[in-house]
Amino acid sequence: MFKKILIANRGEIAVRVIRACRELGIRTVAVYSEADKTNMHVRLADETICIGPASAEQSYLNVPAILTTAEITDSEAIHPGYGFLSENPQFAEACAASGIAFIGPTPENIRLGGDKSKAKQVMKRRGVPVVPGSDGPLSGTDSAVKIAKKIGFPAIIKASMGGGGRGMKIINNEEEIQDAFFMAQREALAAFGSSELYIEKYLRNVRHIEVQVLADSKGRIIHLGERECSIQRRHQKLIEEAPSCFVTEKLRKRLGELAIKAARAIKYRNIGTVEFIVTPEEEVYFMEFNTRVQVEHPVTEMVMGMDLVKQQILLASGQPITAKKVFKPRGAAIECRINAEDPDRFIPCPGKIEFMHQPGGPGIRVDTAAYCGWTVPSHYDSLIAKLIAYGSNRQEAIARMRRALDEFVIEGIKTTIPFHKRVLENKDFIEGRIDTGFIDRLNNPAA
Amino acid sequence: MFKKILIANRGEIAVRVIRACRELGIRTVAVYSEADKTNMHVRLADETICIGPASAEQSYLNVPAILTTAEITDSEAIHPGYGFLSENPQFAEACAASGIAFIGPTPENIRLGGDKSKAKQVMKRRGVPVVPGSDGPLSGTDSAVKIAKKIGFPAIIKASMGGGGRGMKIINNEEEIQDAFFMAQREALAAFGSSELYIEKYLRNVRHIEVQVLADSKGRIIHLGERECSIQRRHQKLIEEAPSCFVTEKLRKRLGELAIKAARAIKYRNIGTVEFIVTPEEEVYFMEFNTRVQVEHPVTEMVMGMDLVKQQILLASGQPITAKKVFKPRGAAIECRINAEDPDRFIPCPGKIEFMHQPGGPGIRVDTAAYCGWTVPSHYDSLIAKLIAYGSNRQEAIARMRRALDEFVIEGIKTTIPFHKRVLENKDFIEGRIDTGFIDRLNNPAA
Amino acid sequence: MEIEDIKALLELLKETDVTELELEKEGSKVKITRGRFYAAIEMPQQGPGPAAPPQLKHVEEAGTERLVTVTAPLVGTFYRASSPEAPAFVEVGTIVKKGQVLCIVEAMKLMNEIESEADGVIVKALVENGQPVEYGEPLFLIEPSV
Amino acid sequence: MEIEDIKALLELLKETDVTELELEKEGSKVKITRGRFYAAIEMPQQGPGPAAPPQLKHVEEAGTERLVTVTAPLVGTFYRASSPEAPAFVEVGTIVKKGQVLCIVEAMKLMNEIESEADGVIVKALVENGQPVEYGEPLFLIEPSV
């Protein structure tokens, strides 16, 4: 096992990894930018090193500084968290070249996971159903038109290297293709450094359901059931659940088998997530492969009674999966992402937390790096806390989440807590009628 | 179901009950003393009524004030929590006479539970093994000598109405009986208003294991497995676990059967706890019946995935137990009682909490009514927080508890956190070698 | 204004929830702002529902310091008269003697007579007839006779 | 208002949660604002272990404000000379020119030469040869020539 791990991240995920390390008896090295001197992850780690100024490019994305820090602190492994360098194949390669274990999948896994268009191609070839569309990247507007006509409208143009909603354009008819194509190309180039695009059928009001997989270095792969992630605003997840109340035992079995097939197809290692689109008719399409720990991993932990970050570390250290049984969820869990944002307009709202009181009691888990008196910096992601509620069933989990949202006091900055209260009181949400169009309908009830 | 419940308690248990009510959609009425104006339970309840000055006799033990408050607020039921009026049969009767549901067992259950000597007599007659000793109360020193000689030394004299370690005297030989008898009599009279005593064999270095039972109004009784409560200081529990690492499947079955037999013997209703002494040879003796929710109920909740306080309310409202299966624990849970006390001398240390930061992350639950800026009053119990750690096994629960104790920041007052850290790092504790003599050995390693 | 005066002031404030105090006296002026940190905690309103929780009424009157406040010595229902038909024990303006019955607080079907704590005049009745009162809740303000 | 009065005032405030106090007296005026609450947070020391975490060194020198601090522009290992056999680039007392190499910080097997930011004299070397340095960690103090 590793004796010391460097955490190349900040905020709640850095704290999450430190907790896993401490429970495993592993020493931790926190790296931080000048803006994060007083951060919780710096307070909790065994060793701390300032690696650069506030700008992420010069600190949390600064590969030479991070590798040098690993070297001078004798760290044996690096945990990249999510975001930042977690899906950068060059970084995973650089770690390997420096003799430092990268806690995640292989560089090849990351590379394929990042190339959405190629991943779809590979999956299709291996018999995993994908959304109808271009087989690989588009050569130009002509091929976009040709394929769109074949698959029908609406269609969506996406950046091959994209993610997080950028470089995506929905097209409702042939006339819109030209403009959409060039705009998506510009956006994709600016955001991801590649203008490569692909096109697929745009499926409205479907469910976004993902399956957690674990793979050891001997090639054994298991899955830990699904997460329901349909509550999204502009392709950003806001509320996640495990299990999905839509998924029957039969569908769960099929999703699990497809996820394992997908992981096997790319010789996946470590933990990962296979994202699917599921239609109301239970048609399942592969969407993408996430090659890191997900923000929403706690809901799976709650219903499976298992620590995914510890599993990730153990798998990276070469330990095999020994579990014999198929894991079955017990109860239900929901996660609300609490962002330092204006809850109406979703605009980041950094600043000082003048007072904070966390909810507690049965079934409540809080993952946060925030504390009373801490100033949320403006340089990074606005996620400041994840509130997770567990119940013996979905109804109890919802009731717990509601009372916990009422108990959660954060003063001095605006947060998305009021937004979550609205969702948790919505009849459709309570009764499980959720899909990717939920937030639009919540905000425009007439539509 | 009840529409409104009055909570006749304060502190973390009042908050615990409010949380259960909110999740069930029941309105809550908090009563409070003048010393508790700014308490968390007052902040969280739907309605609040000040019922008297700081002294418990004039507030939380003030039956007329509490019943009047129930009346003027139209409360349909009263939850007594633990301590205060929770084990007062007259109060349960007064509730019934006022047409208000008492959330707990019958007055007869409470009365028998409070009379330790009579409870032992009843259990013995119904075939539940009890510690050898007097069959009922002692008539005087002569009978104490006679029985002590029969059962052998050391023996222990206890107050029939006692609890919490008061009115107990260990006797090592015949000469000590006379003095011990009269001292115990005086203590018992002062503490419990009755000088009635009984005697039994004193069993050193045994385990204190209790079984949670649930009984509905139709007489159906189930058990939810055991809790290990051997870590005690002067008969006060400090750390509790579920399940007990000492208990085998076979012993669990036997303990469960005995607990159900004990509950059936007294026609028990609502939730309760049967406390047993278990010797290293797995001999089991009934010790007492606790007729309320226990401080340590969360460890059972964690491993059973069930909300005991909600169960208590549902049972009191007349709902039957519908569960068909025998509940089996998943994982392991530990609770540390965090008191506002000097951790070396266990002397209460009230005062203002200048700063507080709660631990969080996977498997961590905090039940507390404390918050940053709150002043712990000197008038009541010193328990300010319960820290509960869940893990997929005992080893993981211990590792989590250790890191959570390190994360827990309470400034301004002394707490028992340092004491818990010592226990959690102790080799005997980690390896499960615990019994009622553990704390003495921890503090006097030579002994 | 002497340091002793300020000491007495601070001592006074300790037991209150006053958050700010300004005082000018014989050319001296003192302004005290208290621990707003904890005053900042505000729990959200608990769900909907018609029954507003009874709250301690804040008595803010010019010259209140000269008045005697009669508070409820127990929880119960406040009555201004011995029966619905009877006249109120006292009205605003009534001259009262120490020990004179001012009202009744009913608790557990028992009628508890609440007596005046001073000789003086009732200047304010703070609770409506038939309302529930908390322990310590102000019932009447009396201007004591000197 | 004498200093003794203010001292007494401060002593008084110690035991309270007063956050602000203003006092005007006989032409004097005092205003007291009390301590930042958040300064109180202190995380517990994290477990035992031999390797003490590298910490930013606090440079507190009389007259420091006149000195120029040369800080590490990147994380790495600090070397005072180009090789173990070579003499140090500079010593305390060395007169340096702006742009002159003062030391090397090794990162990713690359030797980064750190140059002086001013003309002047080295008055203090803050890091030992071969030690790891953080981003922004002070390396040398230079007294600039006027």
CSV table of N, CA, C and O in Angstrom, one decimal, chain A residues 12-28 40 43-46 297-298 301-302 306-310 313 358 364-369 388, chain B residues 302 334 336 338 357-366 387-392 394-410 417-418 420-425 429-430, chain D residues 43-48:
chain,number,residue,atom,x,y,z
A,12,GLU,N,-13.9,20.3,-1.6
A,12,GLU,CA,-14.5,19.2,-0.9
A,12,GLU,C,-13.9,17.8,-1.4
A,12,GLU,O,-13.8,16.9,-0.5
A,13,ILE,N,-13.5,17.8,-2.6
A,13,ILE,CA,-13.0,16.5,-3.1
A,13,ILE,C,-11.6,16.2,-2.5
A,13,ILE,O,-11.2,15.1,-2.2
A,14,ALA,N,-10.8,17.3,-2.3
A,14,ALA,CA,-9.5,17.1,-1.6
A,14,ALA,C,-9.7,16.6,-0.2
A,14,ALA,O,-9.0,15.7,0.3
A,15,VAL,N,-10.7,17.2,0.5
A,15,VAL,CA,-11.0,16.8,1.9
A,15,VAL,C,-11.5,15.3,1.8
A,15,VAL,O,-11.1,14.5,2.7
A,16,ARG,N,-12.3,15.0,0.8
A,16,ARG,CA,-12.8,13.6,0.7
A,16,ARG,C,-11.7,12.6,0.6
A,16,ARG,O,-11.7,11.6,1.3
A,17,VAL,N,-10.7,13.0,-0.2
A,17,VAL,CA,-9.5,12.1,-0.4
A,17,VAL,C,-8.7,12.0,0.8
A,17,VAL,O,-8.2,10.9,1.3
A,18,ILE,N,-8.5,13.1,1.5
A,18,ILE,CA,-7.7,13.1,2.8
A,18,ILE,C,-8.4,12.2,3.8
A,18,ILE,O,-7.7,11.4,4.5
A,19,ARG,N,-9.7,12.3,3.9
A,19,ARG,CA,-10.4,11.4,4.8
A,19,ARG,C,-10.2,10.0,4.5
A,19,ARG,O,-9.9,9.2,5.4
A,20,ALA,N,-10.3,9.6,3.2
A,20,ALA,CA,-10.0,8.2,2.9
A,20,ALA,C,-8.6,7.8,3.2
A,20,ALA,O,-8.4,6.7,3.8
A,21,CYS,N,-7.7,8.7,3.0
A,21,CYS,CA,-6.3,8.3,3.3
A,21,CYS,C,-6.1,8.2,4.8
A,21,CYS,O,-5.4,7.2,5.2
A,22,ARG,N,-6.6,9.1,5.6
A,22,ARG,CA,-6.4,9.0,7.0
A,22,ARG,C,-7.0,7.7,7.5
A,22,ARG,O,-6.4,7.0,8.4
A,23,GLU,N,-8.1,7.3,7.0
A,23,GLU,CA,-8.8,6.0,7.4
A,23,GLU,C,-8.0,4.8,7.0
A,23,GLU,O,-8.0,3.8,7.7
A,24,LEU,N,-7.2,5.0,6.0
A,24,LEU,CA,-6.3,3.9,5.5
A,24,LEU,C,-4.9,3.9,6.1
A,24,LEU,O,-4.1,3.1,5.8
A,25,GLY,N,-4.7,5.0,6.9
A,25,GLY,CA,-3.3,5.1,7.5
A,25,GLY,C,-2.3,5.6,6.6
A,25,GLY,O,-1.1,5.4,6.8
A,26,ILE,N,-2.7,6.4,5.5
A,26,ILE,CA,-1.8,6.9,4.5
A,26,ILE,C,-1.6,8.4,4.8
A,26,ILE,O,-2.5,9.1,5.1
A,27,ARG,N,-0.3,8.8,4.8
A,27,ARG,CA,0.0,10.3,5.0
A,27,ARG,C,-0.4,11.0,3.7
A,27,ARG,O,-0.4,10.5,2.6
A,28,THR,N,-0.8,12.3,3.9
A,28,THR,CA,-1.3,13.1,2.8
A,28,THR,C,-0.5,14.4,2.6
A,28,THR,O,0.0,15.0,3.6
A,40,MET,N,-9.7,24.3,4.0
A,40,MET,CA,-9.9,23.1,4.8
A,40,MET,C,-8.9,22.0,4.4
A,40,MET,O,-8.3,21.3,5.3
A,43,ARG,N,-5.7,22.6,6.0
A,43,ARG,CA,-5.7,22.4,7.4
A,43,ARG,C,-5.7,20.9,7.8
A,43,ARG,O,-5.1,20.5,8.9
A,44,LEU,N,-6.3,20.0,7.0
A,44,LEU,CA,-6.4,18.6,7.3
A,44,LEU,C,-5.2,17.8,6.9
A,44,LEU,O,-5.0,16.7,7.5
A,45,ALA,N,-4.4,18.2,5.9
A,45,ALA,CA,-3.4,17.3,5.4
A,45,ALA,C,-2.2,17.3,6.4
A,45,ALA,O,-2.0,18.1,7.2
A,46,ASP,N,-1.4,16.2,6.2
A,46,ASP,CA,-0.2,16.0,7.1
A,46,ASP,C,0.9,17.0,6.6
A,46,ASP,O,1.6,17.5,7.4
A,297,HIS,N,-20.5,10.6,-6.4
A,297,HIS,CA,-20.2,9.2,-5.9
A,297,HIS,C,-20.8,8.9,-4.5
A,297,HIS,O,-21.1,7.7,-4.3
A,298,PRO,N,-21.0,9.9,-3.6
A,298,PRO,CA,-21.6,9.5,-2.3
A,298,PRO,C,-22.9,8.8,-2.3
A,298,PRO,O,-23.1,8.0,-1.4
A,301,GLU,N,-22.2,5.3,-2.4
A,301,GLU,CA,-21.6,4.8,-1.2
A,301,GLU,C,-22.6,4.6,-0.1
A,301,GLU,O,-22.6,3.6,0.7
A,302,MET,N,-23.6,5.5,-0.1
A,302,MET,CA,-24.7,5.4,1.0
A,302,MET,C,-25.5,4.1,0.8
A,302,MET,O,-25.7,3.4,1.8
A,306,MET,N,-20.3,1.3,1.0
A,306,MET,CA,-18.9,1.1,0.6
A,306,MET,C,-18.2,2.4,0.3
A,306,MET,O,-18.9,3.4,-0.1
A,307,ASP,N,-16.9,2.5,0.5
A,307,ASP,CA,-16.2,3.7,0.4
A,307,ASP,C,-15.5,3.7,-1.0
A,307,ASP,O,-14.5,3.0,-1.2
A,308,LEU,N,-16.0,4.4,-2.0
A,308,LEU,CA,-15.5,4.4,-3.3
A,308,LEU,C,-14.1,4.9,-3.5
A,308,LEU,O,-13.3,4.5,-4.3
A,309,VAL,N,-13.8,6.0,-2.7
A,309,VAL,CA,-12.5,6.6,-2.8
A,309,VAL,C,-11.4,5.7,-2.2
A,309,VAL,O,-10.3,5.5,-2.8
A,310,LYS,N,-11.7,4.9,-1.2
A,310,LYS,CA,-10.8,3.9,-0.7
A,310,LYS,C,-10.6,2.8,-1.7
A,310,LYS,O,-9.5,2.4,-1.9
A,313,ILE,N,-8.2,3.9,-4.3
A,313,ILE,CA,-6.8,3.9,-3.8
A,313,ILE,C,-6.3,2.5,-3.8
A,313,ILE,O,-5.2,2.2,-4.3
A,358,GLN,N,-24.0,23.2,10.1
A,358,GLN,CA,-24.3,22.0,9.3
A,358,GLN,C,-25.5,21.2,9.8
A,358,GLN,O,-25.6,21.1,11.0
A,364,ILE,N,-28.0,11.8,7.5
A,364,ILE,CA,-27.5,13.0,6.9
A,364,ILE,C,-25.9,13.0,6.8
A,364,ILE,O,-25.3,12.7,7.8
A,365,ARG,N,-25.4,13.2,5.6
A,365,ARG,CA,-24.0,13.3,5.4
A,365,ARG,C,-23.7,14.6,4.7
A,365,ARG,O,-24.4,15.0,3.8
A,366,VAL,N,-22.6,15.3,5.2
A,366,VAL,CA,-22.2,16.6,4.6
A,366,VAL,C,-20.8,16.4,4.1
A,366,VAL,O,-19.9,16.1,4.9
A,367,ASP,N,-20.5,16.6,2.9
A,367,ASP,CA,-19.1,16.7,2.3
A,367,ASP,C,-18.8,18.1,2.0
A,367,ASP,O,-19.4,18.6,1.0
A,368,THR,N,-18.0,18.7,2.7
A,368,THR,CA,-17.7,20.1,2.4
A,368,THR,C,-16.3,20.5,2.9
A,368,THR,O,-15.7,19.8,3.8
A,369,ALA,N,-15.7,21.5,2.3
A,369,ALA,CA,-14.5,22.1,2.7
A,369,ALA,C,-14.7,23.5,3.3
A,369,ALA,O,-13.8,24.2,3.7
A,388,ILE,N,-26.0,15.1,1.5
A,388,ILE,CA,-26.5,13.7,1.1
A,388,ILE,C,-27.5,13.2,2.1
A,388,ILE,O,-27.1,13.3,3.3
B,302,MET,N,-27.9,2.9,12.5
B,302,MET,CA,-26.9,2.9,11.5
B,302,MET,C,-26.8,1.5,10.8
B,302,MET,O,-26.7,1.4,9.6
B,334,ILE,N,-20.2,2.8,15.8
B,334,ILE,CA,-19.7,3.2,17.1
B,334,ILE,C,-20.2,4.6,17.4
B,334,ILE,O,-20.2,5.4,16.5
B,336,CYS,N,-19.5,7.8,20.2
B,336,CYS,CA,-18.7,8.4,21.3
B,336,CYS,C,-19.6,9.5,21.9
B,336,CYS,O,-20.1,10.4,21.1
B,338,ILE,N,-19.9,12.8,23.5
B,338,ILE,CA,-19.0,14.0,23.8
B,338,ILE,C,-19.7,14.9,24.8
B,338,ILE,O,-20.7,15.4,24.6
B,357,HIS,N,-16.6,23.2,14.7
B,357,HIS,CA,-16.7,22.7,13.3
B,357,HIS,C,-16.9,21.2,13.4
B,357,HIS,O,-16.2,20.5,14.1
B,358,GLN,N,-18.0,20.8,12.8
B,358,GLN,CA,-18.4,19.4,12.8
B,358,GLN,C,-17.6,18.6,11.8
B,358,GLN,O,-17.5,19.0,10.7
B,359,PRO,N,-17.3,17.3,12.2
B,359,PRO,CA,-16.7,16.4,11.2
B,359,PRO,C,-17.8,16.0,10.2
B,359,PRO,O,-19.0,16.1,10.5
B,360,GLY,N,-17.4,15.5,9.0
B,360,GLY,CA,-18.4,15.0,8.1
B,360,GLY,C,-17.8,13.9,7.2
B,360,GLY,O,-16.9,13.2,7.6
B,361,GLY,N,-18.3,13.8,6.0
B,361,GLY,CA,-17.8,12.8,5.0
B,361,GLY,C,-18.5,11.5,5.3
B,361,GLY,O,-19.4,11.4,6.0
B,362,PRO,N,-18.0,10.5,4.6
B,362,PRO,CA,-18.7,9.2,4.6
B,362,PRO,C,-18.7,8.6,6.0
B,362,PRO,O,-17.8,8.6,6.7
B,363,GLY,N,-19.9,8.0,6.3
B,363,GLY,CA,-20.1,7.2,7.5
B,363,GLY,C,-20.1,8.0,8.8
B,363,GLY,O,-20.2,7.4,9.9
B,364,ILE,N,-20.1,9.3,8.7
B,364,ILE,CA,-20.1,10.1,9.9
B,364,ILE,C,-21.5,10.8,10.2
B,364,ILE,O,-22.0,11.4,9.3
B,365,ARG,N,-22.0,10.6,11.4
B,365,ARG,CA,-23.2,11.2,11.8
B,365,ARG,C,-23.0,12.0,13.1
B,365,ARG,O,-22.3,11.5,14.0
B,366,VAL,N,-23.5,13.2,13.2
B,366,VAL,CA,-23.4,14.0,14.4
B,366,VAL,C,-24.8,14.3,14.9
B,366,VAL,O,-25.6,14.9,14.1
B,387,LEU,N,-21.2,11.5,18.5
B,387,LEU,CA,-20.5,11.3,17.3
B,387,LEU,C,-20.6,9.9,16.9
B,387,LEU,O,-20.2,9.0,17.7
B,388,ILE,N,-21.2,9.6,15.7
B,388,ILE,CA,-21.4,8.2,15.4
B,388,ILE,C,-20.7,7.9,14.1
B,388,ILE,O,-20.7,8.7,13.1
B,389,ALA,N,-19.9,6.8,14.1
B,389,ALA,CA,-19.1,6.4,12.9
B,389,ALA,C,-19.6,5.1,12.4
B,389,ALA,O,-19.7,4.2,13.2
B,390,TYR,N,-19.9,5.0,11.1
B,390,TYR,CA,-20.4,3.8,10.5
B,390,TYR,C,-19.3,3.3,9.5
B,390,TYR,O,-18.6,4.1,8.9
B,391,GLY,N,-19.1,2.0,9.5
B,391,GLY,CA,-18.1,1.4,8.5
B,391,GLY,C,-18.6,0.1,8.1
B,391,GLY,O,-19.5,-0.5,8.7
B,392,SER,N,-18.0,-0.4,6.9
B,392,SER,CA,-18.5,-1.7,6.4
B,392,SER,C,-18.1,-2.8,7.4
B,392,SER,O,-18.6,-3.9,7.3
B,394,ARG,N,-16.0,-3.3,11.7
B,394,ARG,CA,-15.6,-2.6,12.9
B,394,ARG,C,-14.3,-1.8,12.7
B,394,ARG,O,-14.2,-0.7,13.2
B,395,GLN,N,-13.4,-2.4,12.0
B,395,GLN,CA,-12.1,-1.8,11.7
B,395,GLN,C,-12.3,-0.4,11.0
B,395,GLN,O,-11.7,0.6,11.4
B,396,GLU,N,-13.1,-0.4,10.0
B,396,GLU,CA,-13.4,0.8,9.3
B,396,GLU,C,-14.1,1.8,10.1
B,396,GLU,O,-13.8,3.0,10.1
B,397,ALA,N,-15.1,1.4,10.9
B,397,ALA,CA,-15.8,2.3,11.8
B,397,ALA,C,-14.8,2.9,12.8
B,397,ALA,O,-14.9,4.1,13.1
B,398,ILE,N,-13.9,2.2,13.3
B,398,ILE,CA,-12.9,2.7,14.3
B,398,ILE,C,-12.0,3.7,13.5
B,398,ILE,O,-11.8,4.8,14.1
B,399,ALA,N,-11.5,3.4,12.3
B,399,ALA,CA,-10.7,4.3,11.6
B,399,ALA,C,-11.4,5.7,11.3
B,399,ALA,O,-10.9,6.7,11.4
B,400,ARG,N,-12.7,5.5,11.0
B,400,ARG,CA,-13.5,6.7,10.7
B,400,ARG,C,-13.7,7.6,12.0
B,400,ARG,O,-13.6,8.8,11.9
B,401,MET,N,-14.0,6.9,13.1
B,401,MET,CA,-14.2,7.6,14.3
B,401,MET,C,-12.9,8.4,14.7
B,401,MET,O,-13.0,9.5,15.1
B,402,ARG,N,-11.8,7.7,14.5
B,402,ARG,CA,-10.5,8.4,14.8
B,402,ARG,C,-10.3,9.7,14.0
B,402,ARG,O,-10.0,10.7,14.5
B,403,ARG,N,-10.5,9.6,12.7
B,403,ARG,CA,-10.3,10.8,11.9
B,403,ARG,C,-11.4,11.8,12.2
B,403,ARG,O,-11.1,13.0,12.1
B,404,ALA,N,-12.6,11.4,12.5
B,404,ALA,CA,-13.7,12.3,12.8
B,404,ALA,C,-13.4,13.0,14.1
B,404,ALA,O,-13.7,14.2,14.3
B,405,LEU,N,-12.9,12.3,15.1
B,405,LEU,CA,-12.5,12.9,16.4
B,405,LEU,C,-11.4,14.0,16.1
B,405,LEU,O,-11.4,15.1,16.8
B,406,ASP,N,-10.5,13.7,15.2
B,406,ASP,CA,-9.5,14.7,14.9
B,406,ASP,C,-10.0,15.9,14.2
B,406,ASP,O,-9.5,17.0,14.3
B,407,GLU,N,-11.1,15.7,13.4
B,407,GLU,CA,-11.7,16.8,12.7
B,407,GLU,C,-12.6,17.7,13.5
B,407,GLU,O,-12.8,18.9,13.2
B,408,PHE,N,-13.1,17.1,14.6
B,408,PHE,CA,-14.1,17.8,15.4
B,408,PHE,C,-13.4,18.9,16.2
B,408,PHE,O,-12.6,18.7,17.0
B,409,VAL,N,-13.8,20.2,15.9
B,409,VAL,CA,-13.3,21.3,16.6
B,409,VAL,C,-14.3,21.9,17.6
B,409,VAL,O,-15.4,22.3,17.1
B,410,ILE,N,-14.1,21.9,18.9
B,410,ILE,CA,-15.0,22.6,19.8
B,410,ILE,C,-14.0,23.5,20.7
B,410,ILE,O,-13.2,22.9,21.4
B,417,ILE,N,-13.5,14.7,24.0
B,417,ILE,CA,-12.9,14.3,22.8
B,417,ILE,C,-11.5,13.7,23.0
B,417,ILE,O,-11.2,12.6,22.5
B,418,PRO,N,-10.6,14.3,23.8
B,418,PRO,CA,-9.3,13.7,24.0
B,418,PRO,C,-9.4,12.3,24.7
B,418,PRO,O,-8.6,11.4,24.3
B,420,HIS,N,-11.8,10.1,24.2
B,420,HIS,CA,-12.2,9.2,23.2
B,420,HIS,C,-11.1,8.8,22.3
B,420,HIS,O,-10.9,7.7,21.9
B,421,LYS,N,-10.2,9.8,22.0
B,421,LYS,CA,-9.1,9.5,21.1
B,421,LYS,C,-8.2,8.5,21.8
B,421,LYS,O,-7.7,7.6,21.1
B,422,ARG,N,-8.0,8.6,23.1
B,422,ARG,CA,-7.1,7.6,23.8
B,422,ARG,C,-7.7,6.2,23.7
B,422,ARG,O,-7.0,5.2,23.4
B,423,VAL,N,-9.1,6.1,23.9
B,423,VAL,CA,-9.7,4.8,23.8
B,423,VAL,C,-9.6,4.2,22.4
B,423,VAL,O,-9.2,3.1,22.2
B,424,LEU,N,-9.8,5.1,21.4
B,424,LEU,CA,-9.9,4.6,20.0
B,424,LEU,C,-8.5,4.2,19.5
B,424,LEU,O,-8.3,3.6,18.5
B,425,GLU,N,-7.4,4.6,20.2
B,425,GLU,CA,-6.1,4.2,19.9
B,425,GLU,C,-5.6,3.1,20.7
B,425,GLU,O,-4.4,2.6,20.5
B,429,PHE,N,-8.9,-2.1,22.8
B,429,PHE,CA,-10.2,-1.7,22.2
B,429,PHE,C,-10.2,-2.0,20.7
B,429,PHE,O,-11.2,-2.6,20.2
B,430,ILE,N,-9.1,-1.7,20.0
B,430,ILE,CA,-9.1,-2.0,18.5
B,430,ILE,C,-9.3,-3.5,18.3
B,430,ILE,O,-10.0,-3.8,17.3
D,43,MET,N,-7.0,24.2,13.5
D,43,MET,CA,-7.3,22.7,13.4
D,43,MET,C,-6.3,22.0,14.3
D,43,MET,O,-5.2,22.4,14.5
D,44,PRO,N,-6.7,20.8,14.8
D,44,PRO,CA,-5.8,20.0,15.6
D,44,PRO,C,-4.6,19.5,14.8
D,44,PRO,O,-4.7,19.4,13.6
D,45,GLN,N,-3.5,19.3,15.4
D,45,GLN,CA,-2.3,18.8,14.8
D,45,GLN,C,-2.7,17.4,14.2
D,45,GLN,O,-3.3,16.6,14.9
D,46,GLN,N,-2.3,17.1,13.0
D,46,GLN,CA,-2.7,15.8,12.4
D,46,GLN,C,-1.7,14.7,12.7
D,46,GLN,O,-0.8,14.5,12.0
D,47,GLY,N,-2.1,14.0,13.7
D,47,GLY,CA,-1.4,12.7,14.0
D,47,GLY,C,0.1,12.8,14.2
D,47,GLY,O,0.7,13.9,14.1
D,48,PRO,N,0.8,11.7,14.5
D,48,PRO,CA,2.2,11.8,14.8
D,48,PRO,C,2.9,11.6,13.4
D,48,PRO,O,2.3,11.6,12.4
